[in-house]
C-alpha positions as MATLAB code, in Angstrom:
seq = 'MTETSTSRTLRKRHLTSPLRAFLRIESGSAGVLVAAIVAALFWANIDLDSYEAVWRTELSVRLGHLELSRDLHTWINSGLMTLFFLVVGLEARRELDLGDLRDRRRFVLPSVAGLIGMLIPVLIFLAINHGGVGAHGWGVAMSTDTALALGLLALLGRGVPDQVRIFLLTVFVVDDLIALVVIAVVYSEDITVPPLVVAVTAFALMLAIHAAGVRRGWAYVPAAVVMWGALLLSGVDPVVTGLAIGLAAFAYSPGRSDLEKVSGLFRSFREQPTPTLARTASIGLTNTLSPNDRLQRIYHPWSSYVIVPLFGLANAGISIDGPFLARALASPVTWGVLLAYVIGKPLAVIGTSAGLTWLSHGRIRPAVGWAGVLGSGTIAGVSFTVSLLVASLAFTGDQLAEATVGVLGAAIVSSALTWIAFRVTNALPQDKRIRALFGDMTELIDLIPAVDEKVDHVRGPADASVTLVQYGDFQCPYCGTAEPVVRQLLGDADLRFVWRHLPLSDVHPQARLAAEAAEAAAAQGKFWQMHDLLLDHQDELDTAALLTYAADLGLDQKRFHDDLTSQAHAGRIDSDIDSADSSGVSGTPTFFINGRRHYGAYDITALTAAIRMARARARLGRDAVAARTQN';
ca = [
    -164.896  -33.978   21.636;
    -164.183  -35.168   18.120;
    -161.062  -34.303   16.152;
    -163.152  -32.174   13.799;
    -164.760  -30.181   16.589;
    -161.386  -29.759   18.288;
    -159.806  -28.342   15.156;
    -162.773  -26.037   14.717;
    -162.284  -24.806   18.258;
    -158.613  -24.174   17.578;
    -159.396  -22.185   14.451;
    -161.888  -20.034   16.324;
    -159.652  -19.355   19.312;
    -158.619  -15.704   19.510;
    -156.600  -13.966   22.195;
    -157.833  -10.465   22.869;
    -156.542   -7.869   25.272;
    -158.901   -6.142   27.688;
    -158.308   -2.853   25.918;
    -159.145   -4.235   22.483;
    -162.285   -5.813   23.935;
    -163.162   -2.452   25.454;
    -162.693   -0.665   22.108;
    -164.699   -3.289   20.253;
    -167.667   -3.045   22.637;
    -167.615    0.761   22.528;
    -167.494    0.787   18.728;
    -170.342   -1.690   18.430;
    -172.564    0.102   20.941;
    -172.356    3.465   19.144;
    -175.013    2.391   16.653;
    -177.330    1.338   19.493;
    -176.913    4.708   21.188;
    -177.521    6.650   17.962;
    -180.660    4.580   17.377;
    -181.864    5.390   20.918;
    -181.279    9.122   20.350;
    -183.205    9.040   17.074;
    -186.028    7.079   18.719;
    -186.226    9.618   21.555;
    -186.470   12.512   19.083;
    -189.197   10.776   17.070;
    -191.141    9.865   20.194;
    -190.945   13.365   21.663;
    -192.018   14.983   18.400;
    -194.924   12.576   17.863;
    -196.281   12.715   21.419;
    -194.279   14.801   23.891;
    -196.816   14.285   26.690;
    -196.510   10.493   26.627;
    -192.694   10.743   26.426;
    -192.525   12.924   29.537;
    -195.208   10.919   31.353;
    -193.241    7.684   31.039;
    -190.080    9.129   32.574;
    -192.056   10.843   35.362;
    -193.472    7.490   36.475;
    -192.707    6.851   40.155;
    -190.809    3.727   41.168;
    -190.525    2.943   44.874;
    -188.389    0.517   46.861;
    -189.756   -0.264   50.345;
    -188.217   -2.193   53.222;
    -190.456   -2.094   56.265;
    -190.924    1.567   57.158;
    -188.044    2.630   54.911;
    -189.050    3.784   51.451;
    -187.071    5.242   48.557;
    -189.220    6.744   45.822;
    -187.937    8.412   42.639;
    -189.205    8.794   39.094;
    -187.804    6.632   36.282;
    -185.730    9.532   34.968;
    -183.887    9.800   38.293;
    -183.448    6.034   38.637;
    -181.756    6.000   35.236;
    -179.643    9.156   35.645;
    -178.526    8.545   39.227;
    -179.023    4.783   39.480;
    -178.163    2.916   36.310;
    -175.595    5.533   35.302;
    -173.632    4.505   38.404;
    -172.736    1.359   36.465;
    -171.619    3.475   33.501;
    -169.188    5.367   35.725;
    -168.115    2.073   37.287;
    -166.922    1.005   33.819;
    -165.168    4.378   33.349;
    -163.325    3.895   36.631;
    -162.433    0.296   35.784;
    -160.920    1.269   32.439;
    -158.982    4.143   34.013;
    -157.546    1.760   36.607;
    -156.729   -0.860   33.958;
    -154.791    1.686   31.910;
    -152.851    2.743   35.016;
    -152.023   -0.839   35.998;
    -151.529   -2.579   32.650;
    -151.801   -0.087   29.789;
    -149.477    2.564   28.423;
    -150.131    4.705   31.508;
    -148.171    2.246   33.652;
    -145.272    4.393   32.482;
    -146.335    7.374   34.567;
    -144.447    9.777   32.287;
    -146.985    8.956   29.598;
    -149.760   10.115   31.883;
    -148.536   13.727   31.726;
    -149.828   14.596   28.258;
    -153.230   12.837   28.550;
    -153.891   14.380   31.959;
    -152.911   17.897   30.865;
    -154.784   17.551   27.551;
    -157.841   16.230   29.387;
    -157.770   19.117   31.859;
    -157.222   21.829   29.242;
    -159.706   20.033   27.008;
    -162.306   20.851   29.635;
    -161.056   24.306   30.613;
    -161.038   25.909   27.142;
    -164.578   24.747   26.215;
    -165.856   25.976   29.570;
    -164.217   29.379   29.026;
    -165.798   29.619   25.552;
    -169.209   28.781   27.036;
    -168.798   31.361   29.798;
    -167.616   34.006   27.332;
    -170.801   33.550   25.304;
    -173.095   33.292   28.341;
    -171.336   35.856   30.555;
    -173.868   37.610   32.752;
    -176.729   35.493   31.386;
    -179.053   33.103   33.182;
    -177.412   30.138   31.445;
    -173.928   30.730   32.864;
    -174.566   28.277   35.713;
    -174.682   25.466   33.168;
    -171.004   25.730   32.211;
    -170.527   22.087   33.178;
    -172.540   21.031   30.119;
    -169.647   22.151   27.908;
    -166.813   20.187   29.488;
    -167.007   16.458   28.826;
    -166.503   14.311   25.734;
    -168.667   11.212   25.469;
    -165.797    8.743   25.196;
    -167.992    5.767   24.298;
    -169.852    7.575   21.511;
    -166.658    9.232   20.253;
    -164.877    5.859   20.015;
    -167.814    4.338   18.180;
    -168.079    7.186   15.692;
    -164.307    7.155   15.206;
    -164.577    3.512   14.136;
    -167.311    4.425   11.644;
    -165.784    7.636   10.283;
    -162.102    6.753   10.321;
    -161.847    3.406    8.588;
    -158.315    2.111    8.743;
    -157.500    4.302   11.741;
    -155.109    2.252   13.926;
    -155.832    1.274   17.506;
    -153.141    3.691   18.706;
    -155.378    6.639   17.771;
    -158.318    5.152   19.664;
    -156.070    4.435   22.643;
    -154.794    8.031   22.588;
    -158.374    9.307   22.560;
    -159.316    6.961   25.379;
    -156.399    7.903   27.644;
    -156.999   11.639   27.156;
    -160.703   11.506   27.886;
    -160.651    9.035   30.737;
    -159.198   12.031   32.601;
    -162.043   14.104   31.156;
    -164.653   11.706   32.567;
    -163.040   11.607   36.000;
    -162.881   15.381   36.363;
    -166.426   15.755   35.046;
    -167.722   13.481   37.750;
    -165.897   15.467   40.425;
    -167.541   18.630   39.046;
    -170.951   16.959   39.209;
    -170.352   15.923   42.811;
    -169.040   19.312   43.954;
    -170.830   21.917   41.810;
    -174.142   20.326   40.867;
    -174.957   18.635   44.156;
    -177.283   20.694   46.333;
    -178.052   20.816   50.056;
    -175.268   18.444   51.041;
    -175.936   16.691   54.355;
    -172.897   15.549   56.314;
    -174.106   12.450   58.290;
    -175.130   10.438   55.187;
    -171.839   11.481   53.563;
    -169.961   10.006   56.541;
    -171.953    6.784   56.152;
    -171.000    6.642   52.462;
    -167.300    7.092   53.223;
    -167.512    4.415   55.931;
    -169.184    1.994   53.519;
    -166.444    2.575   50.956;
    -163.769    2.024   53.622;
    -165.522   -1.236   54.521;
    -165.310   -2.381   50.888;
    -161.586   -1.624   50.852;
    -161.173   -3.595   54.096;
    -163.032   -6.574   52.617;
    -160.739   -6.481   49.611;
    -157.642   -6.213   51.812;
    -158.843   -9.314   53.670;
    -158.628  -11.245   50.404;
    -162.353  -11.774   49.860;
    -162.928  -12.361   46.138;
    -166.666  -13.135   46.017;
    -168.620  -10.258   44.524;
    -171.714  -10.695   46.694;
    -169.671   -9.746   49.768;
    -169.282   -6.197   48.433;
    -172.877   -5.644   47.350;
    -174.389   -4.571   50.728;
    -171.650   -1.966   51.310;
    -171.993   -0.682   47.729;
    -175.773   -0.332   48.076;
    -175.372    1.492   51.413;
    -172.786    3.817   49.858;
    -175.059    4.605   46.913;
    -178.116    5.224   49.098;
    -176.172    7.366   51.572;
    -174.795    9.567   48.775;
    -178.314    9.963   47.369;
    -179.565   11.139   50.759;
    -176.511   13.363   51.282;
    -177.243   15.437   48.171;
    -174.107   14.280   46.308;
    -174.930   12.581   43.005;
    -174.585    8.850   43.800;
    -172.943    8.043   40.449;
    -169.715    8.820   42.337;
    -170.125    5.341   43.854;
    -169.408    3.678   40.527;
    -166.280    5.706   39.877;
    -164.857    5.092   43.362;
    -165.374    1.329   43.133;
    -163.939    1.200   39.606;
    -160.762    3.057   40.565;
    -160.267    0.761   43.554;
    -160.460   -2.443   41.483;
    -156.906   -3.575   40.739;
    -156.004   -4.944   37.296;
    -153.412   -7.652   36.703;
    -152.807  -10.574   34.358;
    -153.425  -14.126   35.627;
    -150.243  -15.542   37.088;
    -148.810  -18.832   35.819;
    -148.601  -20.247   39.348;
    -152.289  -19.451   39.914;
    -153.202  -21.146   36.655;
    -151.194  -24.214   37.639;
    -153.147  -24.416   40.915;
    -156.395  -24.273   38.951;
    -155.154  -27.101   36.722;
    -154.626  -29.148   39.877;
    -158.180  -28.423   40.988;
    -159.551  -29.565   37.652;
    -157.482  -32.747   37.771;
    -158.979  -33.450   41.187;
    -162.459  -32.884   39.783;
    -161.651  -35.170   36.822;
    -160.697  -37.946   39.238;
    -163.634  -37.341   41.590;
    -166.420  -35.375   39.813;
    -168.279  -34.271   42.928;
    -170.320  -31.055   43.318;
    -167.907  -29.810   45.981;
    -164.855  -30.198   43.756;
    -166.744  -28.708   40.806;
    -167.528  -25.615   42.853;
    -163.958  -25.393   44.159;
    -162.532  -25.627   40.640;
    -164.999  -23.049   39.302;
    -164.216  -20.568   42.080;
    -160.480  -21.138   41.632;
    -160.725  -20.439   37.912;
    -162.707  -17.254   38.482;
    -160.273  -16.043   41.117;
    -157.337  -16.102   38.678;
    -158.887  -13.051   37.002;
    -158.344   -9.629   38.542;
    -161.328   -7.846   40.164;
    -161.046   -5.254   37.401;
    -161.351   -7.847   34.640;
    -164.241   -9.679   36.287;
    -166.237   -6.490   36.822;
    -165.582   -5.253   33.280;
    -166.718   -8.518   31.746;
    -169.960   -8.335   33.708;
    -170.876   -4.662   33.471;
    -169.247   -3.246   30.341;
    -171.601   -4.877   27.805;
    -174.621   -3.947   29.944;
    -173.381   -0.379   30.278;
    -172.690    0.073   26.569;
    -175.615   -1.791   25.045;
    -178.369   -1.197   27.610;
    -177.701    1.518   30.181;
    -176.228    4.273   27.989;
    -178.809    3.774   25.178;
    -181.571    3.810   27.819;
    -180.085    7.034   29.178;
    -180.159    8.446   25.641;
    -183.773    7.426   25.207;
    -184.713    9.097   28.496;
    -182.807   12.347   27.927;
    -182.578   13.147   24.214;
    -186.284   13.638   23.572;
    -187.074   17.278   22.747;
    -189.927   18.630   20.674;
    -188.497   20.423   17.647;
    -190.539   22.852   15.570;
    -189.913   26.109   13.729;
    -190.418   28.512   16.654;
    -188.337   26.316   18.971;
    -185.455   26.080   16.483;
    -185.549   29.848   16.036;
    -185.259   30.332   19.818;
    -182.560   27.674   20.135;
    -180.461   29.162   17.324;
    -180.707   32.568   18.984;
    -179.892   31.178   22.445;
    -176.436   31.748   23.963;
    -176.807   28.391   25.724;
    -177.081   26.555   22.380;
    -174.183   28.439   20.805;
    -172.087   28.228   23.950;
    -172.347   24.440   23.992;
    -171.896   24.078   20.218;
    -168.820   26.282   19.903;
    -167.292   24.981   23.115;
    -167.159   21.499   21.659;
    -166.577   22.204   17.972;
    -163.810   24.787   18.551;
    -162.696   24.346   22.143;
    -162.008   20.614   22.172;
    -159.829   20.444   19.017;
    -158.011   23.606   20.056;
    -157.247   22.145   23.463;
    -156.100   18.712   22.271;
    -153.972   20.005   19.393;
    -152.620   22.989   21.309;
    -151.714   20.947   24.389;
    -149.992   18.259   22.323;
    -147.980   20.811   20.345;
    -147.184   22.935   23.401;
    -145.948   20.086   25.600;
    -143.890   18.643   22.739;
    -142.212   22.011   22.195;
    -141.678   22.820   25.877;
    -140.201   19.391   26.642;
    -138.090   19.317   23.454;
    -139.898   16.159   22.378;
    -139.516   14.217   25.639;
    -143.266   14.515   26.233;
    -145.256   14.098   23.055;
    -148.388   12.325   21.849;
    -148.188    8.629   21.102;
    -149.676    9.259   17.626;
    -148.906   11.495   14.631;
    -150.441   14.856   13.770;
    -153.398   13.278   11.937;
    -154.135   11.132   14.978;
    -154.033   14.201   17.226;
    -156.223   16.204   14.816;
    -158.787   13.417   14.485;
    -158.839   12.895   18.251;
    -159.380   16.626   18.762;
    -162.277   16.884   16.310;
    -164.052   13.724   17.484;
    -163.643   14.975   21.071;
    -166.384   17.468   20.228;
    -168.863   14.584   20.433;
    -170.618   14.851   23.772;
    -173.741   13.288   25.108;
    -173.850   11.214   28.266;
    -172.178   13.445   30.865;
    -173.259   16.649   29.091;
    -176.926   15.756   29.251;
    -176.504   14.483   32.796;
    -175.130   17.895   33.821;
    -177.778   19.674   31.724;
    -180.531   17.816   33.578;
    -179.013   19.028   36.861;
    -178.314   22.615   35.779;
    -181.295   23.461   33.547;
    -185.020   22.980   33.208;
    -187.582   23.787   30.522;
    -186.438   25.671   27.423;
    -182.832   25.988   28.585;
    -182.565   22.218   28.974;
    -183.918   21.763   25.439;
    -181.533   24.423   24.071;
    -178.559   22.732   25.748;
    -179.662   19.425   24.226;
    -179.772   21.026   20.756;
    -176.240   22.329   21.292;
    -175.003   18.899   22.344;
    -176.585   17.133   19.370;
    -175.442   19.842   16.952;
    -171.871   19.631   18.232;
    -171.887   15.855   17.729;
    -172.992   16.240   14.096;
    -170.469   18.985   13.226;
    -167.595   17.242   15.057;
    -168.331   13.977   13.250;
    -168.243   15.764    9.894;
    -164.898   17.422   10.714;
    -163.433   14.084   11.787;
    -164.558   12.432    8.546;
    -162.882   15.208    6.537;
    -159.653   14.936    8.572;
    -159.265   11.222    7.954;
    -160.352   11.429    4.321;
    -157.518   13.894    3.723;
    -155.100   11.657    5.652;
    -156.045    8.564    3.661;
    -155.317   10.433    0.415;
    -151.656   10.894    1.410;
    -148.880    8.616    0.070;
    -148.354    5.536    2.259;
    -145.200    6.690    4.084;
    -146.657   10.104    4.859;
    -149.965    8.562    5.919;
    -148.264    6.180    8.348;
    -146.178    9.002    9.814;
    -149.279   11.207   10.113;
    -151.178    8.517   11.999;
    -148.425    6.976   14.141;
    -145.801    9.658   14.685;
    -142.372    8.494   15.853;
    -142.845    7.874   19.560;
    -141.133    4.734   20.856;
    -143.577    2.079   22.010;
    -143.349    0.564   25.464;
    -141.506   -2.762   25.455;
    -143.305   -5.715   27.046;
    -140.655   -8.377   26.352;
    -138.159   -9.017   29.161;
    -135.312   -9.562   28.461;
    -134.739   -8.330   24.929;
    -133.705  -10.797   22.245;
    -130.042  -11.789   22.454;
    -128.608  -13.518   19.380;
    -125.995  -15.234   21.577;
    -128.608  -16.811   23.869;
    -131.915  -17.050   22.023;
    -132.816  -19.455   19.241;
    -133.113  -17.165   16.223;
    -134.280  -17.894   12.695;
    -133.840  -15.253   10.006;
    -131.500  -12.331    9.315;
    -129.962  -10.558   12.312;
    -130.544   -7.146   10.708;
    -134.296   -7.705   10.112;
    -136.444   -4.729   11.034;
    -139.083   -6.961   12.656;
    -138.512   -9.629   15.317;
    -141.301  -12.090   16.107;
    -140.889  -13.876   19.452;
    -143.054  -16.840   20.406;
    -143.389  -18.413   23.819;
    -144.391  -21.956   23.004;
    -145.018  -25.474   24.272;
    -144.286  -28.403   21.956;
    -147.324  -30.346   23.185;
    -149.717  -27.379   23.062;
    -152.296  -27.920   20.268;
    -152.645  -24.167   19.780;
    -148.911  -23.921   19.109;
    -149.374  -26.646   16.542;
    -152.121  -24.584   14.916;
    -149.897  -21.501   14.857;
    -146.833  -23.279   13.449;
    -147.917  -23.347    9.759;
    -148.608  -19.616   10.030;
    -145.139  -18.978   11.449;
    -143.516  -21.012    8.697;
    -145.419  -19.028    6.097;
    -144.261  -15.778    7.704;
    -140.643  -16.928    7.598;
    -140.749  -16.448    3.852;
    -140.415  -12.748    4.645;
    -136.780  -11.777    4.136;
    -137.087   -8.906    6.641;
    -138.280  -10.990    9.600;
    -136.445  -12.940   12.259;
    -138.220  -15.471   14.476;
    -137.341  -16.405   18.059;
    -138.652  -19.388   20.011;
    -138.683  -19.326   23.807;
    -139.803  -22.287   25.895;
    -142.852  -22.203   28.151;
    -143.754  -25.853   28.817;
    -147.106  -26.010   30.582;
    -146.327  -29.198   32.438;
    -149.516  -29.118   34.481;
    -151.624  -29.680   31.354;
    -149.014  -31.089   28.932;
    -147.020  -33.754   30.801;
    -144.528  -34.346   27.957;
    -143.889  -30.670   27.154;
    -140.901  -30.311   29.476;
    -139.248  -33.436   28.093;
    -139.786  -32.178   24.529;
    -138.169  -28.848   25.455;
    -135.194  -30.784   26.885;
    -134.971  -32.690   23.593;
    -134.938  -29.458   21.597;
    -132.103  -28.102   23.745;
    -130.191  -31.377   23.526;
    -130.459  -31.096   19.734;
    -129.367  -27.455   19.943;
    -126.191  -28.552   21.722;
    -125.406  -30.476   18.518;
    -126.422  -27.646   16.181;
    -129.852  -29.010   15.234;
    -132.337  -26.974   17.289;
    -134.591  -25.859   14.471;
    -134.692  -29.253   12.823;
    -135.799  -30.813   16.128;
    -138.206  -27.906   16.737;
    -139.970  -28.644   13.453;
    -140.149  -32.381   14.095;
    -141.607  -31.915   17.580;
    -144.380  -29.630   16.351;
    -145.112  -31.991   13.466;
    -145.500  -34.942   15.880;
    -147.163  -33.432   18.950;
    -148.896  -36.700   19.842;
    -145.590  -38.617   19.943;
    -143.280  -36.968   22.450;
    -142.253  -39.831   24.744;
    -138.603  -40.781   25.227;
    -138.636  -43.502   22.575;
    -140.066  -41.120   19.967;
    -137.539  -38.421   20.848;
    -134.661  -40.872   20.429;
    -136.061  -41.801   17.019;
    -136.147  -38.123   15.995;
    -132.537  -37.753   17.156;
    -131.524  -40.704   14.990;
    -133.396  -39.248   12.003;
    -131.444  -36.001   12.404;
    -128.117  -37.818   12.637;
    -127.390  -36.738   16.212;
    -125.001  -38.471   18.589;
    -127.664  -40.595   20.289;
    -125.673  -41.429   23.413;
    -124.940  -37.770   24.068;
    -128.559  -36.889   23.291;
    -129.855  -39.615   25.649;
    -127.475  -38.574   28.427;
    -128.591  -34.942   28.092;
    -132.233  -36.007   28.374;
    -131.827  -38.252   31.388;
    -129.587  -35.811   33.264;
    -131.726  -32.775   32.353;
    -128.523  -31.080   31.267;
    -130.346  -28.104   29.776;
    -132.896  -27.505   32.534;
    -131.306  -24.144   33.349;
    -131.794  -22.913   29.781;
    -135.481  -23.825   29.851;
    -135.968  -22.308   33.310;
    -134.422  -19.088   32.007;
    -137.072  -18.902   29.281;
    -139.794  -19.604   31.842;
    -138.477  -16.793   34.048;
    -138.540  -14.419   31.061;
    -142.136  -15.461   30.379;
    -143.065  -14.589   33.961;
    -141.265  -11.238   33.688;
    -143.095  -10.499   30.420;
    -146.520  -11.337   31.866;
    -146.950  -14.526   29.821;
    -149.023  -17.333   31.308;
    -150.242  -19.280   28.258;
    -149.132  -20.496   24.854;
    -148.704  -19.461   22.159;
    -147.940  -15.866   23.079;
    -146.308  -13.608   20.491;
    -144.264  -10.427   20.772;
    -143.549   -8.228   17.749;
    -140.556   -5.926   18.166;
    -140.859   -6.329   21.899;
    -144.549   -5.418   22.023;
    -147.042   -8.108   22.987;
    -149.370   -9.099   20.159;
    -153.004   -9.341   21.176;
    -155.624  -10.824   18.930;
    -155.696  -13.699   16.484;
    -152.543  -15.467   15.365;
    -153.750  -16.395   11.895;
    -151.794  -15.324    8.832;
    -153.929  -12.248    8.184;
    -153.678  -10.843   11.724;
    -149.961  -11.523   12.163;
    -149.078  -10.233    8.692;
    -150.935   -6.988    9.361;
    -149.228   -6.590   12.749;
    -145.795   -7.272   11.246;
    -146.413   -4.806    8.425;
    -147.370   -2.156   10.969;
    -144.325   -2.915   13.124;
    -142.074   -2.595   10.080;
    -143.573    0.797    9.233;
    -143.076    1.980   12.807;
    -139.502    0.690   12.827;
    -138.828    2.679    9.658;
    -140.297    5.796   11.249;
    -138.090    5.252   14.289;
    -134.952    4.932   12.170;
    -135.861    8.074   10.248;
    -136.417    9.979   13.502;
    -133.050    8.863   14.895;
    -131.337    9.877   11.637;
    -133.015   13.285   11.728;
    -131.925   13.887   15.334;
    -128.389   12.797   14.488;
    -128.218   15.253   11.586;
    -129.491   18.049   13.794;
];
């Protein structure tokens, strides 16, 4: 690889968290889903017979005398949608293992809001349809389409921070889970016990395979297929399969020791490039990722960009004319669905957030401000995927079409209310806008241990409101790329910078020695001067070069040399490495801003925006503490 192509690779390298990747895919797929809905409506209104004929087409799978035959509509709703619920389960598990919900106290509000956010809409639907033939379809009114809501939130709420999207996601992951339980229990008919036992056994077998340490995906496929088929035969909607597998898939960050083993495998392949070693290295690299991450990377794009839009195309097609609209607008099913979402969802989200905050005296409160809660409540009225899935199980004929009109109408009205909410918020003065969006809840701290001025290497004022911590490696080319950005940021008078060592000796053989040199210089009061020299000369880090740098800085060279050869500061470096392990850091550079890990690019634009946001949140926190002190 040439120097030019290497530098281009460095410039393009971005670090993204699984959650940010999830949000980005959901936001991007919203347009595809909307296009599929519009296409379905056009198709159905141009030629309803051909639309229905396509989805009634039979598709059979035969193995000897065994045959499974369903129409395309069923294969999509009960087959492909299994993968959609797999992604829902994976994201729920990831949030529990790695996200904000790892602090189980933070699960209280989302779980209660998700539950009440289903209960109130259902009660509104039942109140309107009480005693009517449509009352059985109450399940249509319970579930927000999280994917579509996230996508529309990105379009309607420009400038809305990720915290609002994360709040929406955590609330309505609970919504999706409960909705699927309702589908399995309420809208499954003629349940047969023996196939259900087979399904449970197949799932237990998958758990046993995982417990045995088997990482290869193909080993789980037969049991998953048996589980899905058994649930289909049992009468329980087989989409439950996806949710169960997703919730069972653990999420964790790659460990540094695992990555070092993979580096060893690649070195072996470099020395002997045989097919066997290539396969071993490839499998080792793949196995450093958690099952949750591997499955999400495979299925999430397919779910968002193919499966859900295909579901929309197969279910949103209704023939709309004057007489039909008149019937739909007079139908309690249409109004029950519409009002359940447009009124019930915001009422539940806002009411639950306010009620729990008041009852707990602020100990349990939303992780966003009132505008974030309001916008999350209004956009929660956007339903589609699960609602239409339940509608197809609960209704037929005109009632199914009326429920579809209610779902689509609720999405339009809820989107308009969300746009208004954020337009009003954006018109507020900056301080009030930030408070309205973020609130004053303390963020979870990822950095362990916290910065200690007596131990850490600190650059900048001690009373700065923002602390930027970098775990770095003096031989790492990416750290070299980030260094000019850091130096530019240090022009900020309200920022302090901390460097912690994480020499990746398995890939950078001189990194540990360079870290020793930096600490030897620190012992003589010249850490930062040596730090700058090392990053400016990353290709010259052997002992002779380090001694030259020491001479240039006017250090006592004998003392410096003795410190290097005796590894006098090894304990200090090992302490930083231990803190990296405790903080979940396995690569360099990794940044923390006010104790919170920074995901995403580390260019000047991304880091400046993150620092500005951290400063605003720090100011909100100080104001909140002052207010509590006065009270």
